[in-house]
C-alpha positions as protocol buffer text, in pm:
chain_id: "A"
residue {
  index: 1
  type: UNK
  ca { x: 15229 y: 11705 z: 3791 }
}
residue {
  index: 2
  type: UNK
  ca { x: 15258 y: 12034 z: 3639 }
}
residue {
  index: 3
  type: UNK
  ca { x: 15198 y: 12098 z: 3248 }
}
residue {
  index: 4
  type: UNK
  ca { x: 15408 y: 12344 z: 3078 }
}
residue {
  index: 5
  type: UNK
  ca { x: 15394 y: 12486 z: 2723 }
}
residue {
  index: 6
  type: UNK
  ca { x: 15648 y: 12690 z: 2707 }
}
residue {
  index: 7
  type: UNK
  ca { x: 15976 y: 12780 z: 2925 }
}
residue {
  index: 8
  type: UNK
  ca { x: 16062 y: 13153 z: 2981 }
}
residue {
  index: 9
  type: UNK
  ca { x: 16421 y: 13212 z: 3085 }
}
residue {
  index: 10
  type: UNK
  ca { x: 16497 y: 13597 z: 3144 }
}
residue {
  index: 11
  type: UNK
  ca { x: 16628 y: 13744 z: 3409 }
}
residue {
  index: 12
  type: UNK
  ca { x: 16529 y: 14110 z: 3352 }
}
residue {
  index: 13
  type: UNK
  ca { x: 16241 y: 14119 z: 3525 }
}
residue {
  index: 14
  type: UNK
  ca { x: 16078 y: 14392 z: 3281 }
}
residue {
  index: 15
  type: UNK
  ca { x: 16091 y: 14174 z: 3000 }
}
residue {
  index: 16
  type: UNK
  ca { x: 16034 y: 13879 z: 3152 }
}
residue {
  index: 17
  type: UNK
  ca { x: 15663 y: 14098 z: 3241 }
}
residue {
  index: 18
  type: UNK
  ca { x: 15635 y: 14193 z: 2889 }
}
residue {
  index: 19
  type: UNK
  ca { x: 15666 y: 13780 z: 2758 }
}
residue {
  index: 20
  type: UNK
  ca { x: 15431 y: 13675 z: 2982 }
}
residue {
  index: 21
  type: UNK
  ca { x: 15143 y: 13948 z: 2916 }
}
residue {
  index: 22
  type: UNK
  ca { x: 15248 y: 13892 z: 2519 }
}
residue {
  index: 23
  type: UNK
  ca { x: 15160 y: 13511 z: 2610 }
}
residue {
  index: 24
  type: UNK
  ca { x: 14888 y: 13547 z: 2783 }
}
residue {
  index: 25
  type: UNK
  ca { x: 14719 y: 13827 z: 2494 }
}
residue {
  index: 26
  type: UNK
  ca { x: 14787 y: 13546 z: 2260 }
}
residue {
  index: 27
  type: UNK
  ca { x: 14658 y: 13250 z: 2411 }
}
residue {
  index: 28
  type: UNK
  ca { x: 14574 y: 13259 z: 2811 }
}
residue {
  index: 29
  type: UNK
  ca { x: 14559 y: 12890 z: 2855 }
}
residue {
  index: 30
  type: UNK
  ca { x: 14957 y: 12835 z: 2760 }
}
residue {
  index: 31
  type: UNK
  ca { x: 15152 y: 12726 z: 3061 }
}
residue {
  index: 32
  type: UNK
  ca { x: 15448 y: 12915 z: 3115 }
}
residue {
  index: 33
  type: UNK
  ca { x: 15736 y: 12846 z: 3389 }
}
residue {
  index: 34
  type: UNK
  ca { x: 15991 y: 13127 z: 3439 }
}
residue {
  index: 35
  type: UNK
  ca { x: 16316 y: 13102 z: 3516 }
}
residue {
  index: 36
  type: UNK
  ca { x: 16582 y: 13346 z: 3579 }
}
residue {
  index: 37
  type: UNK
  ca { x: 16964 y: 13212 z: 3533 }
}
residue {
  index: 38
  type: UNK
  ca { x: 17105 y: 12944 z: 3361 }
}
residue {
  index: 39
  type: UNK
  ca { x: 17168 y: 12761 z: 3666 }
}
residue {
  index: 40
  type: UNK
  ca { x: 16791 y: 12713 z: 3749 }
}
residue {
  index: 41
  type: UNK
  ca { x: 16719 y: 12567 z: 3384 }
}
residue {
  index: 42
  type: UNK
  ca { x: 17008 y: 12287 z: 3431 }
}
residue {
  index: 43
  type: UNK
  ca { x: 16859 y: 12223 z: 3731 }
}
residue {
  index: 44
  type: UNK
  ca { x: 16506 y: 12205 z: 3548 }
}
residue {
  index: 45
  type: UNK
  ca { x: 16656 y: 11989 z: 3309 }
}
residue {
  index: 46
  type: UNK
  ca { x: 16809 y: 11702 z: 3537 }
}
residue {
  index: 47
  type: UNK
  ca { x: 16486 y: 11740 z: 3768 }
}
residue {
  index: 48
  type: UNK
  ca { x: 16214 y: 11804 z: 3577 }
}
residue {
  index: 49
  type: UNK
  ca { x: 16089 y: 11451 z: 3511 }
}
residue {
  index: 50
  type: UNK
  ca { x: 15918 y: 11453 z: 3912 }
}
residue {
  index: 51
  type: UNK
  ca { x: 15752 y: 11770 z: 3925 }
}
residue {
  index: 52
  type: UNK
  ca { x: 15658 y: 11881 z: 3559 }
}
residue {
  index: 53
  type: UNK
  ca { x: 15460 y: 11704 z: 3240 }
}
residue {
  index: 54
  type: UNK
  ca { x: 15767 y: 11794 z: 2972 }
}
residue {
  index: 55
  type: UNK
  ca { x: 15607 y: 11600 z: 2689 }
}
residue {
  index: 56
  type: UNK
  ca { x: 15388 y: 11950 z: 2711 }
}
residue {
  index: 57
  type: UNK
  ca { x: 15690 y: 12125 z: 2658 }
}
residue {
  index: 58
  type: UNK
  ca { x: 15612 y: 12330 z: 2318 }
}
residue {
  index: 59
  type: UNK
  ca { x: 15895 y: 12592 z: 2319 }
}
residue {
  index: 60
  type: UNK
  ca { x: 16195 y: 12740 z: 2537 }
}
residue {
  index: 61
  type: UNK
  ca { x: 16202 y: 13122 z: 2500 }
}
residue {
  index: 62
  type: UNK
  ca { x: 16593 y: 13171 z: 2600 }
}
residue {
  index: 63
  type: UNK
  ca { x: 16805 y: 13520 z: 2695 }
}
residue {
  index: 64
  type: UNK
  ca { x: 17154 y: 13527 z: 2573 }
}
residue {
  index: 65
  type: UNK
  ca { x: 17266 y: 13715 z: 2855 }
}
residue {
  index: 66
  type: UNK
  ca { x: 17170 y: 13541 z: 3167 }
}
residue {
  index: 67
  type: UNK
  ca { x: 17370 y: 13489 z: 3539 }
}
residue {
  index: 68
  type: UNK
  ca { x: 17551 y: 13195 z: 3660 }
}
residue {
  index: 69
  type: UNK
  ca { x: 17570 y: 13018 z: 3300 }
}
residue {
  index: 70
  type: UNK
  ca { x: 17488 y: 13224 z: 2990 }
}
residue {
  index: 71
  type: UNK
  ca { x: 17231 y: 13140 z: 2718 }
}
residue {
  index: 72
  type: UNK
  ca { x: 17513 y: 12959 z: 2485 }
}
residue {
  index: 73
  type: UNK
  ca { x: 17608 y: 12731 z: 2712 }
}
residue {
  index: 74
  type: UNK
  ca { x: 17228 y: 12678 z: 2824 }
}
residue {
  index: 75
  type: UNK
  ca { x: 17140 y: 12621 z: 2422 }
}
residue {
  index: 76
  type: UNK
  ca { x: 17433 y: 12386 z: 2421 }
}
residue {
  index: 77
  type: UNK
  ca { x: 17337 y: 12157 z: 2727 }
}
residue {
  index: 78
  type: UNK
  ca { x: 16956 y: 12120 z: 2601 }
}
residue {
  index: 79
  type: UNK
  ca { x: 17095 y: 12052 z: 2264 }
}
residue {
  index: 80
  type: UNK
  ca { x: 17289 y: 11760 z: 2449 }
}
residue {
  index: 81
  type: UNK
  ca { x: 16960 y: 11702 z: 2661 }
}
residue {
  index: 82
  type: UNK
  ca { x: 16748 y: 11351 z: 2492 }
}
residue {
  index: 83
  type: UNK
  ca { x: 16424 y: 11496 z: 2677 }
}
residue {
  index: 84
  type: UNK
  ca { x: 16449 y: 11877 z: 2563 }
}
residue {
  index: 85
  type: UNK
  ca { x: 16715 y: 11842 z: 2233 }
}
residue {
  index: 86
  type: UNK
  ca { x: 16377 y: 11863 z: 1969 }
}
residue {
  index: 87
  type: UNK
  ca { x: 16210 y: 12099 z: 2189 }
}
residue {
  index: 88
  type: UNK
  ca { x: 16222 y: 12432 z: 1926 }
}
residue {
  index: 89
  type: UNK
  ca { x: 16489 y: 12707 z: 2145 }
}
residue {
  index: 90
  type: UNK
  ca { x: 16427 y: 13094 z: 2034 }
}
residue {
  index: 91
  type: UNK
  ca { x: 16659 y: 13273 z: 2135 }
}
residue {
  index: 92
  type: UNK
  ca { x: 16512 y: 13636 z: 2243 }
}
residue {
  index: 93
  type: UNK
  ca { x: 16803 y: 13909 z: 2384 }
}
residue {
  index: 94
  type: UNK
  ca { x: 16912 y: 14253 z: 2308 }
}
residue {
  index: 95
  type: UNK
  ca { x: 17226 y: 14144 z: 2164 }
}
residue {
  index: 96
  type: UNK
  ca { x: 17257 y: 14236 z: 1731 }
}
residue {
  index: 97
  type: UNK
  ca { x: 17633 y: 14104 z: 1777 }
}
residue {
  index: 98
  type: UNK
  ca { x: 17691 y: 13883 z: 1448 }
}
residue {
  index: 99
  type: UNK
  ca { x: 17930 y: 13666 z: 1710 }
}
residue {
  index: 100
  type: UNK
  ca { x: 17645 y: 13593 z: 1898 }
}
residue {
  index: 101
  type: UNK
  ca { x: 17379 y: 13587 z: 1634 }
}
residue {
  index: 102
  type: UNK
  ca { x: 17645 y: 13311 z: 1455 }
}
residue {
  index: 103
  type: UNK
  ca { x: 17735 y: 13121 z: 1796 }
}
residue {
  index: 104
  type: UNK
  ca { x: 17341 y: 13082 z: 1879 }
}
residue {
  index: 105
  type: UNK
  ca { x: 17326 y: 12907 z: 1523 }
}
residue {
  index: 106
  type: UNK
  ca { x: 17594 y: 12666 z: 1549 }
}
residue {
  index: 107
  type: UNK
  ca { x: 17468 y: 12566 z: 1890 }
}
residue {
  index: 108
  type: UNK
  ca { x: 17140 y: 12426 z: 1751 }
}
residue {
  index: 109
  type: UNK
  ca { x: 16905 y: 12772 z: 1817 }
}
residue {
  index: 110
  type: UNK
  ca { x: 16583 y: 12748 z: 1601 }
}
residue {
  index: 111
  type: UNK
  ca { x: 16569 y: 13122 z: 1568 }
}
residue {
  index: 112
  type: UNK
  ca { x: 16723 y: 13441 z: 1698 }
}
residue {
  index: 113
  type: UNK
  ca { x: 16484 y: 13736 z: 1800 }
}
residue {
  index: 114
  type: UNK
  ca { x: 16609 y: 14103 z: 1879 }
}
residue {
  index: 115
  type: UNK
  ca { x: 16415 y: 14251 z: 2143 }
}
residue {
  index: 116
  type: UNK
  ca { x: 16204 y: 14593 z: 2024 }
}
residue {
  index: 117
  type: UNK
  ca { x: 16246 y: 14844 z: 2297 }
}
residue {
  index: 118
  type: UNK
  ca { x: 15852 y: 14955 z: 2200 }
}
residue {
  index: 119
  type: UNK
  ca { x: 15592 y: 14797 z: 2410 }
}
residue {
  index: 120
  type: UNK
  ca { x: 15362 y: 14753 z: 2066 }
}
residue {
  index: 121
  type: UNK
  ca { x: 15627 y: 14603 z: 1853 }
}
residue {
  index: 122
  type: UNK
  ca { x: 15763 y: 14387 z: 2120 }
}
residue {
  index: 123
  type: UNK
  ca { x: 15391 y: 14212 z: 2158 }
}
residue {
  index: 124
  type: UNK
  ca { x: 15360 y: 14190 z: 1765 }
}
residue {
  index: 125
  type: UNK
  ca { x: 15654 y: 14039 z: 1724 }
}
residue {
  index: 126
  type: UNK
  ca { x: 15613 y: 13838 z: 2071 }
}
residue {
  index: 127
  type: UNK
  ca { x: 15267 y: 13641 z: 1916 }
}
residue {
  index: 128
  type: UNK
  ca { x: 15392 y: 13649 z: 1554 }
}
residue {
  index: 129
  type: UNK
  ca { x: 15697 y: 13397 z: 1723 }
}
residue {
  index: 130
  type: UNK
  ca { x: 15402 y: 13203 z: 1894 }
}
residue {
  index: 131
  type: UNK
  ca { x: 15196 y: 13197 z: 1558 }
}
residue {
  index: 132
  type: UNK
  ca { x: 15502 y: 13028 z: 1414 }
}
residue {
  index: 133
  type: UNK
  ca { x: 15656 y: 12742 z: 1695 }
}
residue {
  index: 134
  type: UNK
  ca { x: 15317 y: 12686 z: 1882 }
}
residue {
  index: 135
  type: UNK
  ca { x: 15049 y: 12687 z: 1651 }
}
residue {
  index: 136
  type: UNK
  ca { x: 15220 y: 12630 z: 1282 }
}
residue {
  index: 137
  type: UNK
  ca { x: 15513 y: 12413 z: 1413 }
}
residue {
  index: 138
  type: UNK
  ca { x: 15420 y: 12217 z: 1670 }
}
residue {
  index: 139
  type: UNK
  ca { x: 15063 y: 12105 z: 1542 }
}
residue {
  index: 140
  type: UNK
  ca { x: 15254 y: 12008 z: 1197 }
}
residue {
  index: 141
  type: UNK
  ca { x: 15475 y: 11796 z: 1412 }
}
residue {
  index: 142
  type: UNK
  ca { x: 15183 y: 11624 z: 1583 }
}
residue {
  index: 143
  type: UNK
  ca { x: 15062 y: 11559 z: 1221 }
}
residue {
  index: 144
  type: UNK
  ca { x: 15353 y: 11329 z: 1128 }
}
């Protein structure tokens, strides 16, 4: 069985590149699955029990703007999900739409990231996320 720490849905394949170096500078031993469309991460979600450990499952990195079912309706399903519901969701796109920003929110999203466009500034803000839901978070939650 396959551990995973954290689940990387973009389907830009650039930025999906730039996530997983900004992972692995911060911490090379995190286990990452990518996934490109929202279709592929339902699947994940109904299947994953046979191939993958999810009770390693630290943090979903999510696109707003993915193919075959968008980011909303993926937050929305995981939300709905008992495996994945507690599982912290950021939700990293390019979109600065309030609509969005306020329909990621209502759907359950932990927190809503705007991608930087410079290499430097997307890393920064890329381990100061991980800082936050891997190291702070999720080690106070093995505390309770």
């Amino acid at each position: 069985m396959v551990a995973i720490d954290i689940l990387l849905v973009e389907d830009n394949s650039s930025d999906a590149e730039l996530s997983l170096r900004a992972i692995k500078k911060y911490d090379s031993g995190l286990q990452v699955l990518h996934l490109e469309d929202g279709e592929k991460v339902l699947h994940f979600i109904k299947n994953s029990k046979d191939k993958y450990n999810i009770n390693s499952l630290k943090l979903i990195i999510l696109d707003l703007k993915i193919p075959k079912i968008n980011g909303l309706e993926v937050l929305a399903f995981i939300k709905e999900s008992s495996q994945f519901k507690n599982t912290p969701i950021v939700m990293l796109t390019s979109s600065m739409e309030e609509k969005d920003i306020e329909a990621a929110f209502k759907k359950g999203v932990n927190s809503y990231l705007v991608k930087p466009m410079i290499y430097e500034e997307y890393t920064k803000m890329m381990h100061e996320m991980l800082k936050y839901w891997i190291d702070y978070y999720h080690n106070s939650q093995q505390d309770e």
